[in-house]
Amino acid sequence: MLWADTFTDGLDTQIAHAAAALLEDAGYSVIVPDRAVCCGLTWITTGQLSAARRRLRAAVDVLSPFAAEGTPVVGLEPSCTAVLRSDLADLLPDDPRARRLAKNTFTLAEFLTAPRAPHAGRWAPPRLDGVDVVAQPHCHQHSVMGWRIDEALLTTAGASVTRIAGCCGLAGNFGMEKGHYDVSVAIAEHGMLPALRAAPESVVFLADGFSCRTQAEQLAGRRGLHLAQLLASRLPGR
């Protein structure tokens, strides 16, 4: 189950198409939800927990039947994936489906590097030899799922990876709210902006988070790629 969250489905659909191509190349049949599935993140970050719970219950209604059958759910936006992996069980503690779904939700890198039968051990990532990558791990991924598996996948494919330390500064809605701009930019200056200024144009800026890509594009004029896009771009015929 490829879960195209609200950010991906509404603002960066090419990421979902790239992920689908990559998963199909690995030998999997890709399905998507039959209706939009929102994790309630924007309500969580603004303290509207009752509204967030309503959206999470709706998400569980759609996704949990697949998780119950053992169908893995692959998330693309780190912040949304982190909601299913962590916040979901906290906000719906009395719903056993929530914990089952949390355990069956994976990042793209997690799923591809620990694939399920019948394709275990049969897939290798497209080669990235000679590709230099500057990567901005999303804060939610860093704190909930971790980025080590993504980094290992990239290096296994042959890429040279420089990992940016620290937050991009946008922090979802925070950086867009009045009065936060200076703080948002100051945070970006701790790691991301200096790294992008130092990186030649030939270096790939990798950022799975929508906020991170937005911050980089608006403050540094640098367009970022999702892991799915980088790997899919090296598939035969693309």
Coordinates of C-alpha atoms in Angstrom, one line a residue:
M1 CA 0.0 0.0 0.0
L2 CA 1.6 3.3 -1.2
W3 CA 0.2 6.0 1.0
A4 CA 0.3 9.4 -0.8
D5 CA -0.3 11.8 2.1
T6 CA -2.0 15.2 1.6
F7 CA 1.3 17.0 1.0
T8 CA 2.4 14.5 -1.6
D9 CA -1.0 14.0 -3.2
G10 CA -1.7 17.7 -3.5
L11 CA 1.6 19.4 -4.0
D12 CA 4.3 16.9 -5.1
T13 CA 2.5 14.1 -7.0
Q14 CA 5.7 13.3 -9.0
I15 CA 7.1 11.8 -5.8
A16 CA 4.3 9.2 -5.5
H17 CA 4.8 8.3 -9.2
A18 CA 8.5 7.8 -8.7
A19 CA 7.9 5.7 -5.6
A20 CA 5.4 3.5 -7.4
A21 CA 7.9 3.0 -10.3
L22 CA 10.6 2.1 -7.8
L23 CA 8.5 -0.4 -5.9
E24 CA 7.3 -2.0 -9.2
D25 CA 10.9 -2.3 -10.3
A26 CA 11.6 -4.2 -7.0
G27 CA 8.8 -6.6 -7.9
Y28 CA 5.9 -5.4 -5.9
S29 CA 2.3 -4.8 -7.0
V30 CA 1.5 -1.2 -5.8
I31 CA -2.0 -0.3 -4.6
V32 CA -3.2 3.1 -3.3
P33 CA -6.1 4.0 -1.0
D34 CA -9.4 4.4 -2.7
R35 CA -9.9 7.8 -1.1
A36 CA -7.7 10.6 0.4
V37 CA -6.1 9.6 3.8
C38 CA -5.0 12.5 6.1
C39 CA -3.0 11.8 9.2
G40 CA -4.2 15.0 11.0
L41 CA -0.6 16.4 11.3
T42 CA -1.6 20.0 10.8
W43 CA -4.2 19.7 13.5
I44 CA -1.7 18.0 15.9
T45 CA 0.9 20.8 15.4
T46 CA -1.7 23.5 16.1
G47 CA -3.1 21.7 19.2
Q48 CA -6.4 20.8 17.7
L49 CA -6.3 17.2 19.0
S50 CA -10.0 16.4 18.8
A51 CA -10.0 17.3 15.1
A52 CA -6.8 15.3 14.7
R53 CA -8.3 12.2 16.3
R54 CA -11.3 12.4 13.9
R55 CA -8.9 12.4 10.9
L56 CA -6.8 9.6 12.4
R57 CA -9.8 7.4 13.0
A58 CA -10.8 8.0 9.3
A59 CA -7.2 7.1 8.3
V60 CA -7.3 3.9 10.4
D61 CA -10.6 2.9 8.8
V62 CA -9.0 3.0 5.4
L63 CA -5.5 1.7 6.1
S64 CA -5.9 -0.8 9.0
P65 CA -7.7 -3.5 6.9
F66 CA -4.6 -3.8 4.7
A67 CA -2.3 -3.8 7.8
A68 CA -4.4 -6.6 9.3
E69 CA -3.9 -8.7 6.2
G70 CA -0.1 -8.1 6.4
T71 CA 0.1 -5.6 3.5
P72 CA 2.8 -3.1 4.3
V73 CA 2.0 0.6 4.2
V74 CA 4.7 2.7 2.7
G75 CA 4.8 6.4 3.7
L76 CA 6.5 9.1 1.7
E77 CA 6.3 12.3 3.8
P78 CA 8.4 11.8 6.9
S79 CA 6.3 13.9 9.2
C80 CA 3.1 12.1 8.2
T81 CA 4.8 8.7 8.4
A82 CA 6.0 9.6 11.9
V83 CA 2.4 10.4 12.9
L84 CA 1.3 6.8 12.0
R85 CA 4.4 5.3 13.7
S86 CA 4.2 7.3 16.9
D87 CA 1.3 9.8 17.4
L88 CA -1.4 7.5 16.2
A89 CA -1.1 5.1 19.1
D90 CA -0.8 8.0 21.6
L91 CA -3.9 9.7 20.3
L92 CA -6.0 6.5 19.8
P93 CA -4.7 4.4 22.7
D94 CA -7.9 2.3 23.0
D95 CA -8.0 1.3 19.3
P96 CA -6.0 -1.9 18.8
R97 CA -6.0 -1.2 15.0
A98 CA -3.8 1.8 15.7
R99 CA -0.9 -0.2 17.1
R100 CA -1.2 -2.8 14.3
L101 CA -1.1 0.0 11.7
A102 CA 1.9 1.7 13.4
K103 CA 3.9 -1.6 13.3
N104 CA 3.0 -2.1 9.7
T105 CA 4.0 1.4 8.4
F106 CA 7.4 1.9 6.8
T107 CA 9.5 4.5 5.2
L108 CA 10.5 3.8 1.6
A109 CA 14.1 3.0 2.6
E110 CA 13.0 0.7 5.4
F111 CA 10.7 -1.3 3.1
L112 CA 13.1 -1.5 0.2
T113 CA 16.1 -2.6 2.3
A114 CA 14.1 -5.2 4.4
P115 CA 11.6 -6.4 1.7
R116 CA 9.1 -9.0 2.3
A117 CA 8.7 -12.4 0.5
P118 CA 8.6 -13.2 -2.3
H119 CA 11.2 -10.6 -3.4
A120 CA 13.5 -10.7 -0.4
G121 CA 17.1 -10.4 -1.5
R122 CA 16.3 -10.1 -5.2
W123 CA 16.4 -6.3 -5.5
A124 CA 19.3 -4.0 -5.6
P125 CA 19.0 -0.2 -5.7
P126 CA 19.8 1.6 -9.0
R127 CA 23.5 2.6 -9.1
L128 CA 24.4 6.1 -8.0
D129 CA 28.1 5.9 -8.7
G130 CA 29.6 9.4 -9.0
V131 CA 26.6 11.1 -7.5
D132 CA 27.3 13.5 -4.6
V133 CA 24.4 14.1 -2.3
V134 CA 23.8 16.7 0.4
A135 CA 21.0 15.4 2.5
Q136 CA 18.6 17.2 4.9
P137 CA 17.0 14.5 7.1
H138 CA 13.6 15.6 8.3
C139 CA 13.4 16.2 12.1
H140 CA 10.4 13.9 12.5
Q141 CA 12.2 11.1 10.7
H142 CA 15.3 11.7 12.7
S143 CA 13.4 11.5 16.0
V144 CA 10.9 8.7 15.3
M145 CA 12.2 6.4 12.5
G146 CA 15.8 7.5 12.1
W147 CA 17.7 8.2 8.9
R148 CA 20.5 5.6 9.2
I149 CA 18.7 3.2 6.8
D150 CA 18.3 5.9 4.2
E151 CA 22.0 6.8 4.4
A152 CA 23.0 3.1 4.1
L153 CA 20.8 2.7 1.1
L154 CA 22.4 5.6 -0.7
T155 CA 25.9 4.6 0.1
T156 CA 25.2 1.0 -1.0
A157 CA 24.0 2.4 -4.3
G158 CA 27.4 4.2 -4.7
A159 CA 26.5 7.8 -3.7
S160 CA 28.8 10.0 -1.7
V161 CA 26.6 11.4 1.1
T162 CA 27.0 14.5 3.3
R163 CA 24.4 14.7 6.0
I164 CA 23.3 18.2 7.1
A165 CA 23.0 18.5 10.9
G166 CA 20.0 20.3 12.4
C167 CA 16.6 21.5 11.5
C168 CA 15.7 23.3 8.2
G169 CA 13.9 25.9 10.3
L170 CA 10.5 25.9 8.6
A171 CA 9.0 23.4 11.0
G172 CA 5.7 23.0 9.2
N173 CA 3.3 25.9 9.9
F174 CA 5.8 27.6 12.3
G175 CA 7.9 29.2 9.7
M176 CA 4.9 30.5 7.8
E177 CA 3.3 32.2 10.8
K178 CA 3.7 36.0 11.4
G179 CA 6.5 36.8 13.7
H180 CA 8.5 33.6 13.2
Y181 CA 10.4 34.4 10.0
D182 CA 13.6 35.7 11.6
V183 CA 13.8 32.6 13.9
S184 CA 13.1 30.3 11.0
V185 CA 15.9 31.7 8.9
A186 CA 18.3 31.7 11.9
I187 CA 17.7 28.0 12.4
A188 CA 18.3 27.3 8.7
E189 CA 21.6 29.2 9.0
H190 CA 22.8 26.7 11.6
G191 CA 23.3 23.9 9.0
M192 CA 21.2 23.8 5.9
L193 CA 21.8 27.1 4.2
P194 CA 25.6 27.1 4.7
A195 CA 25.7 23.5 3.4
L196 CA 23.7 24.5 0.3
R197 CA 25.9 27.6 -0.4
A198 CA 29.0 25.4 -0.2
A199 CA 27.6 22.7 -2.5
P200 CA 28.2 23.0 -6.2
E201 CA 25.1 22.9 -8.5
S202 CA 26.1 19.4 -9.6
V203 CA 25.5 18.1 -6.0
V204 CA 22.0 16.6 -5.4
F205 CA 20.1 18.2 -2.6
L206 CA 18.1 15.4 -1.0
A207 CA 15.2 16.2 1.3
D208 CA 12.2 13.9 1.8
G209 CA 10.3 16.5 3.8
F210 CA 8.0 19.0 2.1
S211 CA 9.0 21.7 4.6
C212 CA 12.7 21.1 4.1
R213 CA 12.3 21.4 0.3
T214 CA 10.2 24.5 0.6
Q215 CA 12.7 26.2 2.9
A216 CA 15.6 25.4 0.7
E217 CA 13.9 26.6 -2.5
Q218 CA 12.6 29.8 -0.9
L219 CA 15.8 30.8 1.0
A220 CA 18.5 29.3 -1.2
G221 CA 16.9 28.9 -4.6
R222 CA 17.8 25.2 -4.4
R223 CA 15.3 22.6 -5.5
G224 CA 15.4 19.3 -3.5
L225 CA 14.6 15.8 -4.5
H226 CA 12.9 13.0 -2.6
L227 CA 14.7 9.7 -2.2
A228 CA 12.1 8.1 -4.5
Q229 CA 12.9 10.6 -7.2
L230 CA 16.6 10.2 -7.0
L231 CA 16.5 6.4 -7.2
A232 CA 13.7 6.3 -9.8
S233 CA 15.7 8.6 -12.1
R234 CA 18.3 5.9 -12.4
L235 CA 15.9 3.1 -13.4
P236 CA 16.2 1.8 -16.9
G237 CA 14.2 3.8 -19.4
R238 CA 13.8 6.9 -17.2

